[in-house]
Short mmCIF file of C-alpha atoms and ligand atoms in Angstrom, two decimals:
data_model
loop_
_atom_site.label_atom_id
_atom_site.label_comp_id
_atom_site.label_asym_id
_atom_site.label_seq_id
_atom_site.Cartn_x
_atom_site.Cartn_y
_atom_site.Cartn_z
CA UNK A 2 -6.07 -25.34 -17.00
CA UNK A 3 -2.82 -22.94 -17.55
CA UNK A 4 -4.99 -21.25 -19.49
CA UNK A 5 -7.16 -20.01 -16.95
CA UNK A 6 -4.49 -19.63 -14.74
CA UNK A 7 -2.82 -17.14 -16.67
CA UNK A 8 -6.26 -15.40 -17.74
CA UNK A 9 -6.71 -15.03 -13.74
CA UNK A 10 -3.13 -13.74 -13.20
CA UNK A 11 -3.68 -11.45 -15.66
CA UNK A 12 -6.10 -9.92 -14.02
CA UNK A 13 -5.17 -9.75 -10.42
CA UNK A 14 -1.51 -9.58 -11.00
CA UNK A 15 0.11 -8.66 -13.94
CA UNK A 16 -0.95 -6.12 -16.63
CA UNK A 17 -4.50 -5.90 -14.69
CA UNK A 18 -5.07 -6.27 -10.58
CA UNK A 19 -1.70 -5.22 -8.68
CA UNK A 20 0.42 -4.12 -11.48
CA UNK A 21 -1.98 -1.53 -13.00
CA UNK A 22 -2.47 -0.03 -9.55
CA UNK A 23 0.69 0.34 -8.59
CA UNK A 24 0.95 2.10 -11.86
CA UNK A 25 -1.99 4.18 -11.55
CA UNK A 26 -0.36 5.31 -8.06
CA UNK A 27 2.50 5.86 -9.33
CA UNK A 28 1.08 8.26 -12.54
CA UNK A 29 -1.29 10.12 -9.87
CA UNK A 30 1.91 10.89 -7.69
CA UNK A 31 3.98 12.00 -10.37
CA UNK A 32 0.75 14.28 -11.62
CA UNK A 33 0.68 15.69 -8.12
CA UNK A 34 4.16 16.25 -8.01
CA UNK A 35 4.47 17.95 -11.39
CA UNK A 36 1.47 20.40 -10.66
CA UNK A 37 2.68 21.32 -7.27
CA UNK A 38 6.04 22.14 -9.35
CA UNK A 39 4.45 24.12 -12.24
CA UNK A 40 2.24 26.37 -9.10
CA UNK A 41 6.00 27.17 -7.22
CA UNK A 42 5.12 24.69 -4.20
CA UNK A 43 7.12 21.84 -2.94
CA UNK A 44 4.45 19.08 -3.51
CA UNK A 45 3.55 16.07 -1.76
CA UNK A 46 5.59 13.02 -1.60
CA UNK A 47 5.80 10.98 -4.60
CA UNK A 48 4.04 8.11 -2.99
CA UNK A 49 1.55 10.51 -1.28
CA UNK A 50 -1.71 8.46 -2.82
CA UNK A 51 -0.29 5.16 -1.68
CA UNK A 52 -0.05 7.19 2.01
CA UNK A 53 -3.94 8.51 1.15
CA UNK A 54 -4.84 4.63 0.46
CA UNK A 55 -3.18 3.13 3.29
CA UNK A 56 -4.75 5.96 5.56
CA UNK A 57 -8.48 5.69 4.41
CA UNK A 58 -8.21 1.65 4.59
CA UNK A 59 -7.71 2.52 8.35
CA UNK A 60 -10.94 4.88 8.37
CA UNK A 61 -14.67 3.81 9.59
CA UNK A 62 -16.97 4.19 6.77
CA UNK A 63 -19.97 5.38 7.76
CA UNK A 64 -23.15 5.20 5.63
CA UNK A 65 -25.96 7.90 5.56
CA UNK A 66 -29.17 6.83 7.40
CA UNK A 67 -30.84 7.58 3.92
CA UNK A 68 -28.41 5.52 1.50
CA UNK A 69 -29.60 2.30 0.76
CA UNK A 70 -26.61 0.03 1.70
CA UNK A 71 -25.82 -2.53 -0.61
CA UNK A 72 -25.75 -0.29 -3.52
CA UNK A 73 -24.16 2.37 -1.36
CA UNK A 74 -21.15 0.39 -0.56
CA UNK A 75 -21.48 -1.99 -3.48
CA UNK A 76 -20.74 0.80 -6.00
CA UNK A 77 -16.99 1.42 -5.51
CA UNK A 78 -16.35 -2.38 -5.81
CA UNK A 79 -17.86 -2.77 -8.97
CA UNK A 80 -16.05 0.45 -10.44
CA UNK A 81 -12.82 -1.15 -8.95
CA UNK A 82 -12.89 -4.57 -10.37
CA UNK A 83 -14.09 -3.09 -13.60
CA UNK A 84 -10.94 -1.10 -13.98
CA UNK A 85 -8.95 -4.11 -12.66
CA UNK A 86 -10.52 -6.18 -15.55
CA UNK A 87 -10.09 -3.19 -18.21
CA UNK A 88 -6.45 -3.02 -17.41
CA UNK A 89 -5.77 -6.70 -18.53
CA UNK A 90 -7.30 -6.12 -21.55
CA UNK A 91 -5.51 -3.28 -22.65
CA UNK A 92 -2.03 -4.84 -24.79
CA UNK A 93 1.25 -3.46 -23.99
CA UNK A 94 2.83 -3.18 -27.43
CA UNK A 95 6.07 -5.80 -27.74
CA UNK A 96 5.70 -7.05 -24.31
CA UNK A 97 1.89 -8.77 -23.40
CA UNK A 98 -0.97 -9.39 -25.86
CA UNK A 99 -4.43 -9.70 -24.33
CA UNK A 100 -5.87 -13.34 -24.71
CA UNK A 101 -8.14 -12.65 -27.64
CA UNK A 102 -10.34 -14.77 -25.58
CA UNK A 103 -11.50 -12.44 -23.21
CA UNK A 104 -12.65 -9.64 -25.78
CA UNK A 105 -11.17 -7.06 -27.95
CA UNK A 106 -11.73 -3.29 -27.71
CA UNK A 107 -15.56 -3.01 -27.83
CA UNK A 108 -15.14 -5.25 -24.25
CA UNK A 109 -12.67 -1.75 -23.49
CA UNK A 110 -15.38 0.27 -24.11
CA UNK A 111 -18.25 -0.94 -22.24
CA UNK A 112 -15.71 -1.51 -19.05
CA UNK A 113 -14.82 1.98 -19.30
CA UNK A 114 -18.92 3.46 -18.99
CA UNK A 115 -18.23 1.36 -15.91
CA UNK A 116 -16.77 3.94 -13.98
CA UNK A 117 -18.87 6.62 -14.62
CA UNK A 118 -21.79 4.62 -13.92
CA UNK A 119 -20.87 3.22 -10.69
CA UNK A 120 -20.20 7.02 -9.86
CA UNK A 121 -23.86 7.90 -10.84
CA UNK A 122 -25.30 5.03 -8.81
CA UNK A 123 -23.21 5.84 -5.92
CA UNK A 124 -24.08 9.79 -6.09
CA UNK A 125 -27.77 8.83 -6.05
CA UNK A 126 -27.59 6.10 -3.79
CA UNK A 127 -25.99 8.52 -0.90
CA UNK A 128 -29.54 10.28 -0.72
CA UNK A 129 -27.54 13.41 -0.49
CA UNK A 130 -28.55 16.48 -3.01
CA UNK A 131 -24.90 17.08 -3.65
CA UNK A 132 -24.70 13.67 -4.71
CA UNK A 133 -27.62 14.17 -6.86
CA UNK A 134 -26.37 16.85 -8.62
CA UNK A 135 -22.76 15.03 -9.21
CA UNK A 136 -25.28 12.33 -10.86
CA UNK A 137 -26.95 14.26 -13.22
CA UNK A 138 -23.92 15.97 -14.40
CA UNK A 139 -21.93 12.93 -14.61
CA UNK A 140 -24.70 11.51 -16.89
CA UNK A 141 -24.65 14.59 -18.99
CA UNK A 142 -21.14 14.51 -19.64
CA UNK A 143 -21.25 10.82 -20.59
CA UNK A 144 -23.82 11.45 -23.13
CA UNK A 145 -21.74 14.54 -24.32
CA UNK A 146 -18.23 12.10 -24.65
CA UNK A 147 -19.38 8.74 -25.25
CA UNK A 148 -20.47 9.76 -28.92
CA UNK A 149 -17.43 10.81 -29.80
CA UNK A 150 -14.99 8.06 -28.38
CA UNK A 151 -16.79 5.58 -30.01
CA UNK A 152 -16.62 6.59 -33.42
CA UNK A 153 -13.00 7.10 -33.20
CA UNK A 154 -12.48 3.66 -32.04
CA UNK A 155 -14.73 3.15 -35.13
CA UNK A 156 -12.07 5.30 -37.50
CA UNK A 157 -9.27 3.42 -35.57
CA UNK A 158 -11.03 0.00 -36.36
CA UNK A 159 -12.26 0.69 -40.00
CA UNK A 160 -8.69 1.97 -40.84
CA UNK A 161 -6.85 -1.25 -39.81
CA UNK A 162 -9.64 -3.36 -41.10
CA UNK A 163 -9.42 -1.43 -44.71
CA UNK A 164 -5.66 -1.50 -44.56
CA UNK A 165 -5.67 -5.33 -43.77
CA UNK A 166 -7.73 -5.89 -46.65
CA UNK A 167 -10.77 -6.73 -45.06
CA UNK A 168 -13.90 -4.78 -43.08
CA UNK A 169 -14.01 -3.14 -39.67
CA UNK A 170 -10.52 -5.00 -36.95
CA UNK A 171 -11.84 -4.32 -33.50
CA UNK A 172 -8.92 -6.35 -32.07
CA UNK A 173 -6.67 -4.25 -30.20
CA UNK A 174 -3.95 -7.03 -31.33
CA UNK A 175 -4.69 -6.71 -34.80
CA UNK A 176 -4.92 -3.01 -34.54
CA UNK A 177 -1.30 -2.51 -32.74
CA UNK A 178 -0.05 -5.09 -34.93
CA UNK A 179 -0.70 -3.22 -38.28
CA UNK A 180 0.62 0.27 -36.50
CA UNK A 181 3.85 -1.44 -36.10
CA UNK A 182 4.05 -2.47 -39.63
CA UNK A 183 2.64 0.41 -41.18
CA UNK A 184 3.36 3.04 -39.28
CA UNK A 185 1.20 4.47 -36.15
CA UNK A 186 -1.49 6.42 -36.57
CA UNK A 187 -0.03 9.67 -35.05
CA UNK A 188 1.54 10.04 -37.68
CA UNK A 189 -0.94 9.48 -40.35
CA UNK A 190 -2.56 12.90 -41.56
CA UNK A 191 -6.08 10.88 -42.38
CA UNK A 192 -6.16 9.84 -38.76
CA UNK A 193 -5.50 13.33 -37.06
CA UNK A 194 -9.44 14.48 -36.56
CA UNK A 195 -9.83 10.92 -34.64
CA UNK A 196 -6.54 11.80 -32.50
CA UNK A 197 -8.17 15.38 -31.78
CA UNK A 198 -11.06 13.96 -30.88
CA UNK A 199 -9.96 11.19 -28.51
CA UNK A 200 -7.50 14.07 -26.88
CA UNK A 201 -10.80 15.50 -25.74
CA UNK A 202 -12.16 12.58 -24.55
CA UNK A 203 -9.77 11.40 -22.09
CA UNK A 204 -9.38 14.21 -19.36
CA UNK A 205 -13.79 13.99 -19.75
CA UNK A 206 -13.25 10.92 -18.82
CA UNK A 207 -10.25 11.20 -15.91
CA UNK A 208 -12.30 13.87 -14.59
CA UNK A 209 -9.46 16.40 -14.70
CA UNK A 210 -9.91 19.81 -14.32
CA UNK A 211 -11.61 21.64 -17.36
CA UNK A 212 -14.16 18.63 -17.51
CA UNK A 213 -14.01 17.47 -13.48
CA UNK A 214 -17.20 19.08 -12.92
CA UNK A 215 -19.52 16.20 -11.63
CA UNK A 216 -16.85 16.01 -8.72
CA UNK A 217 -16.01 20.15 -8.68
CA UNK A 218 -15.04 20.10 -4.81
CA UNK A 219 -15.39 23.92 -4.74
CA UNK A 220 -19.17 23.72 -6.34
CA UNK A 221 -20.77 20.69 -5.43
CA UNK A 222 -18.35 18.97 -2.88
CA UNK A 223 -16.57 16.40 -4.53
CA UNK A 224 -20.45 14.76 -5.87
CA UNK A 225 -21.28 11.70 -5.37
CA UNK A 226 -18.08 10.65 -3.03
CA UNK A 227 -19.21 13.57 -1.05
CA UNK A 228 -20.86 10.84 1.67
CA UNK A 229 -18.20 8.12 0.95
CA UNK A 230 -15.40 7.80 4.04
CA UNK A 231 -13.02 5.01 4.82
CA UNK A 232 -12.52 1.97 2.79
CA UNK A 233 -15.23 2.80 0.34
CA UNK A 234 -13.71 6.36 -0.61
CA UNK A 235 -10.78 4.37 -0.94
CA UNK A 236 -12.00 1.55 -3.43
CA UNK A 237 -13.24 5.12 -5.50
CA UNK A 238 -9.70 6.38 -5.31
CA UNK A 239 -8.30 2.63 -6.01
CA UNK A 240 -11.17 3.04 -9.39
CA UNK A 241 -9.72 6.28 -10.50
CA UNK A 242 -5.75 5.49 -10.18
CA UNK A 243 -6.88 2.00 -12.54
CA UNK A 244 -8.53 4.19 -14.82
CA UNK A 245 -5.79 6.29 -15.84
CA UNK A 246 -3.40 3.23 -16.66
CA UNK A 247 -6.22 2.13 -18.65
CA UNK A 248 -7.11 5.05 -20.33
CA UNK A 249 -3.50 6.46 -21.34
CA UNK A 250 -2.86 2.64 -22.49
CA UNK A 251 -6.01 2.74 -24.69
CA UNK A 252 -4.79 5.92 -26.81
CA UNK A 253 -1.26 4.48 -26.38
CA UNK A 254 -2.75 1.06 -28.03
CA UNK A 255 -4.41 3.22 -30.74
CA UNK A 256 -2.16 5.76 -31.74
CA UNK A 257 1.59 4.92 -31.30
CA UNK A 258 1.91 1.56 -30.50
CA UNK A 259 5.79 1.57 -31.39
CA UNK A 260 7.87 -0.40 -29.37
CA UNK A 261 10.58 -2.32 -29.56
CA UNK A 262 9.89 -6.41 -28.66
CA UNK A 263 10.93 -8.01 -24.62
CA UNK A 264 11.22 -5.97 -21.47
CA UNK A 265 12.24 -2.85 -23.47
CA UNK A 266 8.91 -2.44 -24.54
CA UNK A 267 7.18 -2.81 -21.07
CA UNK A 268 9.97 0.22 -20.60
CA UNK A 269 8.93 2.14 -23.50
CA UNK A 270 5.35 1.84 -22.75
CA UNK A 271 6.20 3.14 -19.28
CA UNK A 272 7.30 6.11 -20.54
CA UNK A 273 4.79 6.98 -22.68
CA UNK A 274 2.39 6.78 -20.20
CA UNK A 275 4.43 9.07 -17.85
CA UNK A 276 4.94 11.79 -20.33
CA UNK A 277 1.20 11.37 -21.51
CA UNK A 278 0.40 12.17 -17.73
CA UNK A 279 2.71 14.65 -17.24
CA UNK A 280 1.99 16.55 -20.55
CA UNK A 281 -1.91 15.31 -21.16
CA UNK A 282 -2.90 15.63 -17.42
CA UNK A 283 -0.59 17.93 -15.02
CA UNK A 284 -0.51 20.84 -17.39
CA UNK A 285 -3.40 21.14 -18.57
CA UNK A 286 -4.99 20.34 -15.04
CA UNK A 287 -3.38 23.26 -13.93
CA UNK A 288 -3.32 25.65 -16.95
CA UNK A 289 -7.19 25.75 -17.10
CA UNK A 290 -9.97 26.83 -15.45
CA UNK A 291 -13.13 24.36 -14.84
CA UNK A 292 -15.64 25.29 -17.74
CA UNK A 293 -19.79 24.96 -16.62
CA UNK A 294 -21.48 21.97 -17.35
CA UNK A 295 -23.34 23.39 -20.46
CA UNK A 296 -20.18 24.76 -21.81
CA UNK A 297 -18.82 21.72 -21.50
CA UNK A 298 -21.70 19.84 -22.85
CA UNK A 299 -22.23 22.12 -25.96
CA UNK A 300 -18.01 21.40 -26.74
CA UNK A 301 -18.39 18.09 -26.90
CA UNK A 302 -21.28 18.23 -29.45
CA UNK A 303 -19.38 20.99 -31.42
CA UNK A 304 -15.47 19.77 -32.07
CA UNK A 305 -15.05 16.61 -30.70
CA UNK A 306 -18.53 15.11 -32.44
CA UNK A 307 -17.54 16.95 -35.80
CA UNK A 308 -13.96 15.93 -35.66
CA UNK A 309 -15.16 12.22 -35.41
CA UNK A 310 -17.33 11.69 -37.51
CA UNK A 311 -15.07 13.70 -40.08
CA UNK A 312 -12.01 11.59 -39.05
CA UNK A 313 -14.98 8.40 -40.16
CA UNK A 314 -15.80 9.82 -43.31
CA UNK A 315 -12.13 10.67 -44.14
CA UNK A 316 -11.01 7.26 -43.61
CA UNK A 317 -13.95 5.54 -45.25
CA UNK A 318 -12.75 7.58 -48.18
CA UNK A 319 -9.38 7.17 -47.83
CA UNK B 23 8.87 -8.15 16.65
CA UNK B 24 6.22 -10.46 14.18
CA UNK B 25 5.65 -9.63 10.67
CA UNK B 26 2.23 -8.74 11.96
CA UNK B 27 3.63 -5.75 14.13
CA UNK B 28 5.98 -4.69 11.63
CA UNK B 29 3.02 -4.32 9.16
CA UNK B 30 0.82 -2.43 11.53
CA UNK B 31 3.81 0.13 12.30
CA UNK B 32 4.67 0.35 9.13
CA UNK B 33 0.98 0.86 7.61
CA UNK B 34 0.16 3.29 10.65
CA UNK B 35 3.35 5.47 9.35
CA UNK B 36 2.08 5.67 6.07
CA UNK B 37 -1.36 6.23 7.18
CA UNK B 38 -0.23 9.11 9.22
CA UNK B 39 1.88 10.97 6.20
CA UNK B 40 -2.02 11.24 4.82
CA UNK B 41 -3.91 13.97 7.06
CA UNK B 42 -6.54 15.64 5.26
CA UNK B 43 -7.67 18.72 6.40
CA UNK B 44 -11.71 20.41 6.78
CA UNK B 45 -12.38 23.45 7.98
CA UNK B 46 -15.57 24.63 10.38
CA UNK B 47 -16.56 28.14 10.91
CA UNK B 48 -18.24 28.38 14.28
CA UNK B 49 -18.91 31.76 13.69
CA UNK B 50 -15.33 33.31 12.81
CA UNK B 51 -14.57 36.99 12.02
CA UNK B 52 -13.80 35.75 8.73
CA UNK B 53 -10.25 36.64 9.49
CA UNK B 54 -9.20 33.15 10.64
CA UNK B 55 -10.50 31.72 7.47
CA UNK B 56 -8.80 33.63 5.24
CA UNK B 57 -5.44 32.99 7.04
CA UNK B 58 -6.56 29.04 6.67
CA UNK B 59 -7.77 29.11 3.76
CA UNK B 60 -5.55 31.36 1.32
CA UNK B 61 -2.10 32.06 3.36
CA UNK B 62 -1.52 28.60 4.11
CA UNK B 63 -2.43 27.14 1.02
CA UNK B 64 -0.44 29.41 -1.42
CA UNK B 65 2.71 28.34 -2.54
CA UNK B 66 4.68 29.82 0.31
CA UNK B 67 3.43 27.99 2.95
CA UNK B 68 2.18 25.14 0.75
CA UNK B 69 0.86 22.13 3.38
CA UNK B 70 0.40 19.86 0.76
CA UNK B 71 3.93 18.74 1.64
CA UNK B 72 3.10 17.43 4.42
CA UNK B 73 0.64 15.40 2.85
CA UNK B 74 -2.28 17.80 3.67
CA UNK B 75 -5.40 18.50 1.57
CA UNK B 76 -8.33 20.57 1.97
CA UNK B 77 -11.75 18.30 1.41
CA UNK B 78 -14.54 19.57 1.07
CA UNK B 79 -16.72 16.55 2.82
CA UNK B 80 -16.02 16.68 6.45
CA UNK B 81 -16.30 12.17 6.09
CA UNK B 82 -13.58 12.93 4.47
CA UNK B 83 -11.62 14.78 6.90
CA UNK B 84 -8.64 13.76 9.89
CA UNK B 85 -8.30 16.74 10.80
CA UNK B 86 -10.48 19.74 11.24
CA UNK B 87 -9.95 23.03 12.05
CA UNK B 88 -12.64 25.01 13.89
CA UNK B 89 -12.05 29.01 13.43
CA UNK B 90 -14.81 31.64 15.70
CA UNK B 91 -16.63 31.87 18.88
CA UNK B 92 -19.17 29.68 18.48
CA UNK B 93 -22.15 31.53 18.58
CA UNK B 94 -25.16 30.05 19.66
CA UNK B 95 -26.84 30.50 15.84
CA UNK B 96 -24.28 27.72 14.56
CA UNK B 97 -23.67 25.70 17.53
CA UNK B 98 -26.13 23.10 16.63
CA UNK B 99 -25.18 22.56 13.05
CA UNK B 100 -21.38 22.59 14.08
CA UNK B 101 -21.49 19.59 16.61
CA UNK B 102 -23.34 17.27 13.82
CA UNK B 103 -20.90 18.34 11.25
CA UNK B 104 -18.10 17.56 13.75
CA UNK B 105 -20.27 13.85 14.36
CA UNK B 106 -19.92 13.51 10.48
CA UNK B 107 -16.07 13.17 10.67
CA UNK B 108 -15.65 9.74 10.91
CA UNK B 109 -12.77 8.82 13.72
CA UNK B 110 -9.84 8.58 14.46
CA UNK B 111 -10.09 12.64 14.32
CA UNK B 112 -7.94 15.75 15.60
CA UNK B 113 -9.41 18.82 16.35
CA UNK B 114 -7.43 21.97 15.95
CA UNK B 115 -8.65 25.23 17.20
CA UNK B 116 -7.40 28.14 15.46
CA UNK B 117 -7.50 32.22 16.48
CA UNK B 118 -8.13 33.14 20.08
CA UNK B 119 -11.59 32.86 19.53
CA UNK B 120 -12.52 29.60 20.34
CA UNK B 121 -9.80 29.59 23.28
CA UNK B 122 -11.90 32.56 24.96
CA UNK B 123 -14.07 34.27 22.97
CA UNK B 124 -11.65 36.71 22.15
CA UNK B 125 -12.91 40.11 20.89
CA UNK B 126 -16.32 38.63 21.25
CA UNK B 127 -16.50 37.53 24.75
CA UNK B 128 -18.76 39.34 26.06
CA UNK B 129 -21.59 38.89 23.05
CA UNK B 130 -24.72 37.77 24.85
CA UNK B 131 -24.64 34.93 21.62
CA UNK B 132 -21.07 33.93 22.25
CA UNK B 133 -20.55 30.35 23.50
CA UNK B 134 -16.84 30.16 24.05
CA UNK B 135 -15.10 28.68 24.54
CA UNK B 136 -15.29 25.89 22.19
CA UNK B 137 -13.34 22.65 24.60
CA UNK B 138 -16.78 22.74 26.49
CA UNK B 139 -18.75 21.07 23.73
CA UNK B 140 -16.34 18.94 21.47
CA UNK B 141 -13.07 17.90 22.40
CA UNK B 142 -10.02 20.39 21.30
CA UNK B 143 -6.83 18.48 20.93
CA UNK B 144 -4.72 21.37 19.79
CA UNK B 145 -5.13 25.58 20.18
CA UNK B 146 -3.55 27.87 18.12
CA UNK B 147 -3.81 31.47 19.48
CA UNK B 148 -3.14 34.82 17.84
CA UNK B 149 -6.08 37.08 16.60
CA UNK B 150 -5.88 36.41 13.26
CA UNK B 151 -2.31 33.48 13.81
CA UNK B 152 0.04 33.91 11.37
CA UNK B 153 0.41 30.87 8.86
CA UNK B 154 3.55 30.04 10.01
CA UNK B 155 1.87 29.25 13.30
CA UNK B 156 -1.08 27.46 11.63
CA UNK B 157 0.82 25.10 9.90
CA UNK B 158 2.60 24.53 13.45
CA UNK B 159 -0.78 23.66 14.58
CA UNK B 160 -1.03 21.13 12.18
CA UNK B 161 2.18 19.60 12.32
CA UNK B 162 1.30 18.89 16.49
CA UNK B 163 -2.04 17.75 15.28
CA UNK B 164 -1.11 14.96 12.79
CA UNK B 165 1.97 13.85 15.55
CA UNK B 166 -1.44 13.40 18.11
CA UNK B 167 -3.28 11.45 15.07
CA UNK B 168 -0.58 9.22 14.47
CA UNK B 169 -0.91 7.95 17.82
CA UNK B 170 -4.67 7.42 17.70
CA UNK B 171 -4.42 5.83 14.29
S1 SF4 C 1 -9.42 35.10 16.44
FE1 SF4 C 1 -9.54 37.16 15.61
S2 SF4 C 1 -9.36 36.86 13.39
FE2 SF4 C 1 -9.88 34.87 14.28
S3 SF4 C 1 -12.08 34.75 14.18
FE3 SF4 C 1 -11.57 35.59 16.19
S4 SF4 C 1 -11.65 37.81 15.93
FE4 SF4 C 1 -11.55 36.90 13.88
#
C-alpha cells in the first residue's frame, strides 16, 4: 500500500510530475535569459515560460478540419506523461533512488523515443505539409541519434557491470553507485569516446539549435506544432521543459554522479543541471548556426557512431 | 475577494506578460517589415523583454501585426490567415498604409484601409514608424489583450 503510494508520488509530485516541471521551467528560463545576455539584449523574465504556459492554457485550441482528432490532440498528452514518468526514474545521486521496481535505464530509453514520436504522430496527424515535413525529418534524425545513445548506455552499463565483477549493470542505481566509489566516469580516460558521443546526442535530442531542424521556425514553421494552439501547444511546451530535466539528469546519472548524501545533494544536483544548461544549451544554442538535415544526418553516422562503438570496444578491452 | 478571483487575476496577469507576436503582409512596401522584423528585434530594441516572440504559426499568435495596403491580390488569403489566430487576439496596424492607403491610395488594386474588413485595435502611423514607435504599438496592444484575456 505505501508502496504504491510513494511510486505514485513519485511520479506526479516529487522527482517526476510537479517537481521536474517546475525544474524544466526553471532551466528553459534561465537558457532564455543567458542567450538574451550573450546577444547584448535584456531578455525575458526569468519565469517568462511559466507566463507562456499560463497564457496558452487560456487559449482555444483549434483543430484543422483535416487532422484526425483523437490522435491530433492525444499526441501532446502522451509525450507529457511520458516525460512525467521518465523524470521519476531518473536517480538524483545522494538524495532519491528510483524504486528498482519500476525499471532501470533501458525503461529511460524507450520513454525518451517517446517524445520524438509523439512529435512525428502529431506532425502527420495535423494534415498540414509543414507538419509533414517536421515528421520526416524528425524520424531521420532519430534514426541518425538513437544508434549512438544506445551503445553508450551500453559502454556505461558494460563498464559498471565489468567493474562489479559481473556482466552488463543496466541499473541506474547500481551504475551511480559504483561512480561514487570508484570514481565517475568523466574522469575516466576509457570512458571519454562514450562522453563525446552522448554530448552529441543530447542537444539532437532537446532540439536545440544546430540539430532543431524538424521544428526550424524560419524553414518549416515550427513542424509539426505548426497547427497546435492553446492547451495542446502547451502540453508540447509542458513535454519539452520535462525533457530537459530528464535528459541533463540522465548524463548527470552517467557521468558524474558525485554528490554528497541528504538535501546537499538534491543542491548539488541542482547545480549541475544549471551549469549543464547554461554551458551545454545557451551557448552553444547561440554560438551556432542550424546545419541541413543531411549534414546533420551524415554527423551522426560519422563521429558520434564511431566514437561509440569505439568507446564499446575500448571498454570491452579494458 | 475568493480564492477563485484571486486565481483568475492572478493567472490573467501572468497570461498577459506572454504576448506572442505574427506578422501579416497585406501587401507592404517591404519597408514596414523590415522595421518589424529586424529593427525591433535586434538587441537595441529587443521586445523579448516584454515577453514578446515572433512565431511563425499565426495559431500561435496574440498579437498580429498587419503591415501594407491590402491589395486586392492578398486580401483573400489575409482574412483566413487572420481566422487562423485563435482568440482572444489584438490586431496592430503598422505604417500609414493600412490607416489610408498611404503612398498607394490611389492604386486601382488598393483596398485600404484595412479597419473595413478585420477589426484594428491599435494603428501605428509613420511611413516606414520608427521602432521606437512600434514597440509603443505593442505595449498599447498587450494592455488591450490583457483585458480581453
Ligand atoms: S507605410 Fe510606407 S513603409 Fe510601410 S508599407 Fe506603406 S509605403 Fe511601405
Amino acid at each position: 500500500m505505501t508502496e504504491s503510494f510513494y511510486a505514485i508520488f513519485a511520479m506526479l509530485v516529487f522527482p517526476g510530475g510537479l517537481f521536474a516541471l517546475a525544474l524544466g521551467l526553471a532551466l528553459k528560463g534561465l537558457d532564455r535569459r543567458l542567450a538574451a545576455r550573450l546577444q547584448r539584449r535584456v531578455g525575458p523574465p526569468l519565469a517568462q515560460p511559466l507566463y507562456d504556459l499560463v497564457k496558452l492554457a487560456k487559449k482555444r485550441t483549434m483543430v484543422p478540419n483535416i487532422a484526425s482528432e483523437p490522435v491530433f490532440l492525444g499526441a501532446p498528452l502522451i509525450g507529457a506523461v511520458s516525460m512525467a514518468l521518465a523524470a521519476a526514474l531518473v536517480p538524483i545521486p545522494g538524495f532519491y533512488t528510483p524504486n528498482p521496481a519500476f525499471g532501470d535505464l533501458l525503461v529511460v530509453l524507450y520513454l525518451l523515443t517517446v517524445p520524438a514520436v509523439a512529435l512525428m504522430v502529431a506532425g502527420s496527424a495535423s494534415g498540414s505539409p509543414f507538419g509533414a515535413i517536421g515528421f520526416s525529418r524528425e524520424m531521420a534524425m532519430m534514426l541518425a541519434y538513437e544508434g549512438p545513445l544506445v551503445l553508450v548506455v551500453a559502454a556505461v552499463a558494460l563498464r559498471t557491470g565489468l567493474g562489479q565483477g559481473g556482466w552488463v549493470s543496466f541499473s541506474l542505481t547500481e551504475i551511480v553507485a559504483y561512480q561514487r566509489t570508484h570514481g565517475a566516469f568523466l574522469l575516466d580516460p576509457v570512458m571519454w569516446p562514450a562522453l563525446l558521443a552522448f554530448l552529441a546526442f543530447y542537444p539532437a535530442n532537446l532540439g536545440i539549435i544546430p540539430f532543431d531542424i524538424p521544428e526550424a521556425e524560419t524553414e518549416v514553421l515550427e513542424g509539426p506544432l505548426l497547427e497546435y494552439s492553446g492547451p495542446a501547444l502547451g502540453l508540447f511546451k509542458v513535454m519539452s521543459a520535462l525533457k530537459a530535466v530528464v535528459v541533463l539528469g540522465l548524463g548527470i546519472a552517467l557521468f558524474f554522479p558525485y554528490a554528497p548524501d541528504g538535501a546537499a545533494g538534491l543542491l548539488v544536483h541542482l547545480a549541475k543541471l544549471v551549469l549543464l544548461m547554461l554551458i551545454g544549451v545557451s551557448v552553444v544554442r547561440v554560438s551556432c548556426g542550424r546545419m541541413r538535415i543531411d549534414q546533420a544526418f551524415r554527423f551522426f553516422l560519422k563521429w558520434p557512431l564511431a566514437f561509440s562503438v569505439l568507446s564499446l570496444a575500448v571498454v570491452a578491452l579494458a | 475577494m475568493s480564492l477563485k478571483q484571486f486565481i483568475s487575476d492572478q493567472s490573467r496577469r501572468m497570461a498577459a506578460r506572454s504576448p506572442w507576436i505574427y506578422r501579416i503582409n497585406a501587401g507592404s512596401c517591404n519597408g514596414c517589415d523590415v522595421e518589424c522584423a529586424t529593427t525591433a528585434l535586434i538587441p537595441r530594441y529587443d521586445v523579448e523583454r516584454l515577453g514578446c516572440q515572433y512565431c511563425g504559426s499565426p495559431r500561435h499568435a496574440d498579437i498580429v501585426l498587419v503591415t501594407g495596403p491590402l491589395t486586392a491580390r492578398v486580401k483573400d488569403s489575409v482574412l483566413r490567415v487572420f481566422d487562423e489566430v485563435p482568440d482572444p487576439k489584438v490586431t496592430v496596424a503598422v505604417g500609414v498604409c493600412p490607416i489610408s492607403g498611404g503612398i498607394f491610395r490611389d492604386g486601382y488594386a488598393v483596398l485600404a484601409p484595412l479597419s473595413k474588413y478585420i477589426p484594428v485595435d491599435v494603428n501605428v502611423p509613420g511611413c516606414a514608424p520608427r521602432p521606437q514607435a512600434i514597440i509603443e504599438g505593442i505595449a498599447q496592444a498587450i494592455e488591450i489583450w490583457r483585458q480581453r484575456l
